[in-house]
Amino acid sequence: MRIAVDAMGGDRAPDEMVKGCVEALNAFKDHDIEIILVGQQQVIDNLLQDYDYDKSRLHIEDALEVISNDEKPVNAIKKKRNSSMMVGLQLLKEKKTEAFISAGNTGALMAGALLKVGRIEGIDRPALAPIIPTVKGASLLVDAGANIGCKAEHLMQFAVMGSVYMEKVLNIPSPRVGLVNVGEEETKGNDIIQEAYTLIKATHLNFIGNIEARDIPAGKADVIVCDGFVGNVILKLLEGIASSLFEILKQDILKSWRAKLGALLLMPTLKGLMKEWDYAEYGGALLLGIDGLIIKAHGSSDASAIKNAIKQAEIFVSKDVLSQIRNEIVMVEDKSNEQ
Amino acid sequence: MRIAVDAMGGDRAPDEMVKGCVEALNAFKDHDIEIILVGQQQVIDNLLQDYDYDKSRLHIEDALEVISNDEKPVNAIKKKRNSSMMVGLQLLKEKKTEAFISAGNTGALMAGALLKVGRIEGIDRPALAPIIPTVKGASLLVDAGANIGCKAEHLMQFAVMGSVYMEKVLNIPSPRVGLVNVGEEETKGNDIIQEAYTLIKATHLNFIGNIEARDIPAGKADVIVCDGFVGNVILKLLEGIASSLFEILKQDILKSWRAKLGALLLMPTLKGLMKEWDYAEYGGALLLGIDGLIIKAHGSSDASAIKNAIKQAEIFVSKDVLSQIRNEIVMVEDKSNEQ
């Protein structure tokens, strides 16, 4: 299979993007993967000179322009048709690649994906769906920021897509779906949330009802459904608090010799914990609902994160996640039309 | 000064409420504090038999009914006029106490406060404002759940009240006010957030603009402004993730002898960190915008949390926080009328 990677998107592009692709090819030698690096050919060629890899498995698709992180999404995708992001999406549209990975401007990627690739039939609003670490392993957060305001049906569709993802990709039978709210009772929250509760309850999903934010890190739900504003707050707070807690711990440890010695002994365990909570380990977030496999890698992705995103893309392609979502959403709609 | 405490509200009432009051009286022997325990006289009397304390400083106000956590706020306050919560609020209204503390039903406390005590002139929506721990110390979160939907003006008023709180109560000169959004740019978020940005910018506050959720634990802002839904998610996620991280750490530590020894040496430091991140240490959340000092203690408050809330109430009273907010909100409104 072919996987295209945006060489120019992300805080650490192009160096770490190129390095990540080479590392993936070398790590997954026996996998059926070819990589297409999309971006400025000369820049990529120069970077590739430093590495040893199987040249028959790495291709470059030249794209002169770069969409930066501070550009307005709609302007960017209209004006920069020759950007690495838009060229990569074009490859996906023309089925010249099975998946596309970018660590670039999230808004532009979503807008470009809608324009070039389009939505899965029956899905009104695609969502950004990252995996987040929990006490019990991992949960899927839908939506993590693609849709600032959502209607109840959108939230219901997030629930359906998220459930398929967790069941098919992470092999969780009958994933527990939770709706983020300010309390567990059915009557909590605003009208939209209450309507979404009713809609999700009417599906065949394993809906465990409203969950409070404290239930998220405890791993109470496999699929965490919320609008993009709330999801963005959840995702960024999770990132922020983990690093802040370790920061405080470090400051405290430096205050005593006993603590310093303890920390030294505990270091491998702490490093393991840091790794468990490191987003790079989980690859990227799928643009759930787009009719093509697009993975948004974290903006600060390094080579290791890109390598993991490539591995993740391979799983999405081999499990044919898109067809599964298509089938599932048709089923839910047929059922609700019957009622 | 007199401080009334709801003896019957909270998961660990009445035992821990009564114990906390006794502990406060004994700990603050030289302070000018008298406590009024509001609740079922006989129950309270029985509990008090176990303790030694200065009986002249502790009074009981009999209240037969109890509002539970799962009751609908508006029903509860209408039907249970003789509940400990409503009787406590009545004491505040009649100026028989300078402050009222309850760990009971948050919605009922806010609804009851609006009915009995009313709002500060110029404030449309009172907010729940807890202190949250950060790398740099502590920030104020407004609103943490009183208002599920907010208009731009409400968010502006939260900013004004929060700034006064941090300046007067925690002695932070020119507190940095941040608006929670999905990105730092002025154009991010929905219409309400963008309008709130403009309104807060027009005040004399030290407005640092939009903040992302990852900036919260890093302590980027002293006052964190958001609507009650988002604030509730932030508060509960902070609670949840801290305990979940320690849970995972504990599981990991048990896996190796080296880690166990390290953890043993590090224990005092870890316990210190747990204490820093323990909400009980920060007392409770002020109902900011109510024209009387009402502190909502955490539902799971123990005696120590109640003792801290009493100490906090003493500070609010002695610094006359209410007058400060009244003056400040008039100033902002005069200024915006001029424009």
Short mmCIF file of C-alpha atoms in Angstrom, two decimals, chain B residues 102-239:
data_model
loop_
_atom_site.label_atom_id
_atom_site.label_comp_id
_atom_site.label_asym_id
_atom_site.label_seq_id
_atom_site.Cartn_x
_atom_site.Cartn_y
_atom_site.Cartn_z
CA SER B 102 -22.15 24.45 52.19
CA ALA B 103 -20.83 21.25 50.62
CA GLY B 104 -24.33 20.37 49.41
CA ASN B 105 -26.17 20.42 46.05
CA THR B 106 -24.39 23.09 43.96
CA GLY B 107 -27.38 23.93 41.78
CA ALA B 108 -29.69 24.28 44.79
CA LEU B 109 -27.15 26.46 46.59
CA MET B 110 -26.86 28.80 43.60
CA ALA B 111 -30.64 28.88 43.01
CA GLY B 112 -31.30 29.41 46.72
CA ALA B 113 -28.65 32.15 46.89
CA LEU B 114 -30.24 33.99 43.95
CA LEU B 115 -33.67 33.72 45.56
CA LYS B 116 -32.72 34.62 49.12
CA VAL B 117 -29.68 36.85 48.83
CA GLY B 118 -29.74 38.11 45.23
CA ARG B 119 -27.07 39.38 42.87
CA ILE B 120 -24.61 42.23 43.14
CA GLU B 121 -25.97 45.15 41.10
CA GLY B 122 -24.50 45.04 37.61
CA ILE B 123 -23.86 41.30 37.63
CA ASP B 124 -26.27 39.31 35.45
CA ARG B 125 -25.07 35.82 36.29
CA PRO B 126 -23.23 34.76 39.41
CA ALA B 127 -20.51 32.17 38.84
CA LEU B 128 -18.84 29.37 40.74
CA ALA B 129 -15.20 30.32 41.22
CA PRO B 130 -12.84 27.70 42.64
CA ILE B 131 -9.09 28.10 43.03
CA ILE B 132 -7.16 25.53 41.00
CA PRO B 133 -3.53 24.52 41.50
CA THR B 134 -0.97 25.34 38.81
CA VAL B 135 2.80 25.12 38.32
CA LYS B 136 3.09 28.73 39.45
CA GLY B 137 0.74 28.45 42.44
CA ALA B 138 -2.97 28.93 41.92
CA SER B 139 -5.46 30.38 39.47
CA LEU B 140 -9.16 31.23 39.72
CA LEU B 141 -11.58 29.42 37.40
CA VAL B 142 -14.74 31.42 36.54
CA ASP B 143 -17.25 29.88 35.83
CA ALA B 144 -16.80 26.31 37.02
CA GLY B 145 -20.35 25.18 36.38
CA ALA B 146 -23.07 27.58 37.50
CA ASN B 147 -23.98 28.76 33.98
CA ILE B 148 -24.18 26.13 31.25
CA GLY B 149 -24.65 28.76 28.53
CA CYS B 150 -23.19 32.26 28.75
CA LYS B 151 -23.46 35.50 26.79
CA ALA B 152 -20.40 37.63 26.07
CA GLU B 153 -21.32 40.16 28.79
CA HIS B 154 -21.49 37.38 31.36
CA LEU B 155 -17.97 36.29 30.48
CA MET B 156 -16.81 39.92 30.76
CA GLN B 157 -18.38 40.19 34.21
CA PHE B 158 -16.68 36.92 35.24
CA ALA B 159 -13.39 38.51 34.21
CA VAL B 160 -14.00 41.62 36.33
CA MET B 161 -15.06 39.67 39.41
CA GLY B 162 -12.25 37.16 39.06
CA SER B 163 -9.67 39.91 38.77
CA VAL B 164 -10.91 41.61 41.94
CA TYR B 165 -10.85 38.26 43.76
CA MET B 166 -7.23 37.48 42.82
CA GLU B 167 -6.04 41.02 43.54
CA LYS B 168 -7.78 41.51 46.86
CA VAL B 169 -7.91 37.99 48.30
CA LEU B 170 -4.67 36.50 46.99
CA ASN B 171 -2.77 39.81 46.77
CA ILE B 172 -1.79 39.39 43.13
CA PRO B 173 -1.14 42.82 41.62
CA SER B 174 -2.79 43.29 38.21
CA PRO B 175 -3.94 39.67 37.77
CA ARG B 176 -3.52 38.24 34.26
CA VAL B 177 -6.97 37.45 32.83
CA GLY B 178 -7.21 34.78 30.09
CA LEU B 179 -10.21 33.70 28.02
CA VAL B 180 -10.37 29.96 27.34
CA ASN B 181 -10.45 29.33 23.60
CA VAL B 182 -9.35 26.74 21.02
CA GLY B 183 -6.44 28.91 19.89
CA GLU B 184 -4.68 32.12 20.79
CA GLU B 185 -5.72 34.18 17.77
CA GLU B 186 -8.45 36.78 18.30
CA THR B 187 -10.48 35.20 15.47
CA LYS B 188 -10.75 31.76 17.11
CA GLY B 189 -13.88 30.34 18.72
CA ASN B 190 -17.56 31.10 18.21
CA ASP B 191 -19.31 34.50 18.08
CA ILE B 192 -19.86 34.65 21.83
CA ILE B 193 -16.20 34.08 22.62
CA GLN B 194 -15.08 36.59 20.01
CA GLU B 195 -17.48 39.20 21.39
CA ALA B 196 -16.32 38.48 24.93
CA TYR B 197 -12.75 39.00 23.75
CA THR B 198 -13.66 42.50 22.53
CA LEU B 199 -15.58 43.34 25.71
CA ILE B 200 -12.83 42.21 28.09
CA LYS B 201 -10.18 43.96 26.01
CA ALA B 202 -12.12 47.23 26.44
CA THR B 203 -11.91 47.02 30.25
CA HIS B 204 -8.93 48.21 32.30
CA LEU B 205 -8.16 44.61 33.27
CA ASN B 206 -4.80 43.00 32.53
CA PHE B 207 -6.28 40.90 29.71
CA ILE B 208 -3.72 38.56 28.17
CA GLY B 209 -6.16 37.39 25.48
CA ASN B 210 -7.17 33.87 24.57
CA ILE B 211 -5.53 30.99 26.36
CA GLU B 212 -5.56 27.34 25.38
CA ALA B 213 -6.36 24.66 27.93
CA ARG B 214 -2.73 23.54 28.06
CA ASP B 215 -1.85 27.02 29.43
CA ILE B 216 -4.07 26.48 32.47
CA PRO B 217 -1.92 24.08 34.53
CA ALA B 218 1.15 26.01 33.37
CA GLY B 219 -0.26 29.01 35.26
CA LYS B 220 -0.29 31.38 32.28
CA ALA B 221 -3.34 33.25 33.60
CA ASP B 222 -4.37 34.14 37.16
CA VAL B 223 -8.03 34.34 36.17
CA ILE B 224 -9.38 31.74 33.75
CA VAL B 225 -12.63 32.87 32.11
CA CYS B 226 -15.02 30.42 30.44
CA ASP B 227 -18.66 29.35 30.44
CA GLY B 228 -19.87 26.93 33.08
CA PHE B 229 -19.94 23.87 30.82
CA VAL B 230 -16.31 24.28 29.79
CA GLY B 231 -15.31 25.28 33.33
CA ASN B 232 -16.97 22.20 34.77
CA VAL B 233 -15.07 20.01 32.30
CA ILE B 234 -11.79 21.75 33.22
CA LEU B 235 -12.34 21.41 36.97
CA LYS B 236 -13.37 17.76 36.86
CA LEU B 237 -10.67 16.78 34.38
CA LEU B 238 -8.04 18.36 36.64
CA GLU B 239 -9.36 16.32 39.54
#
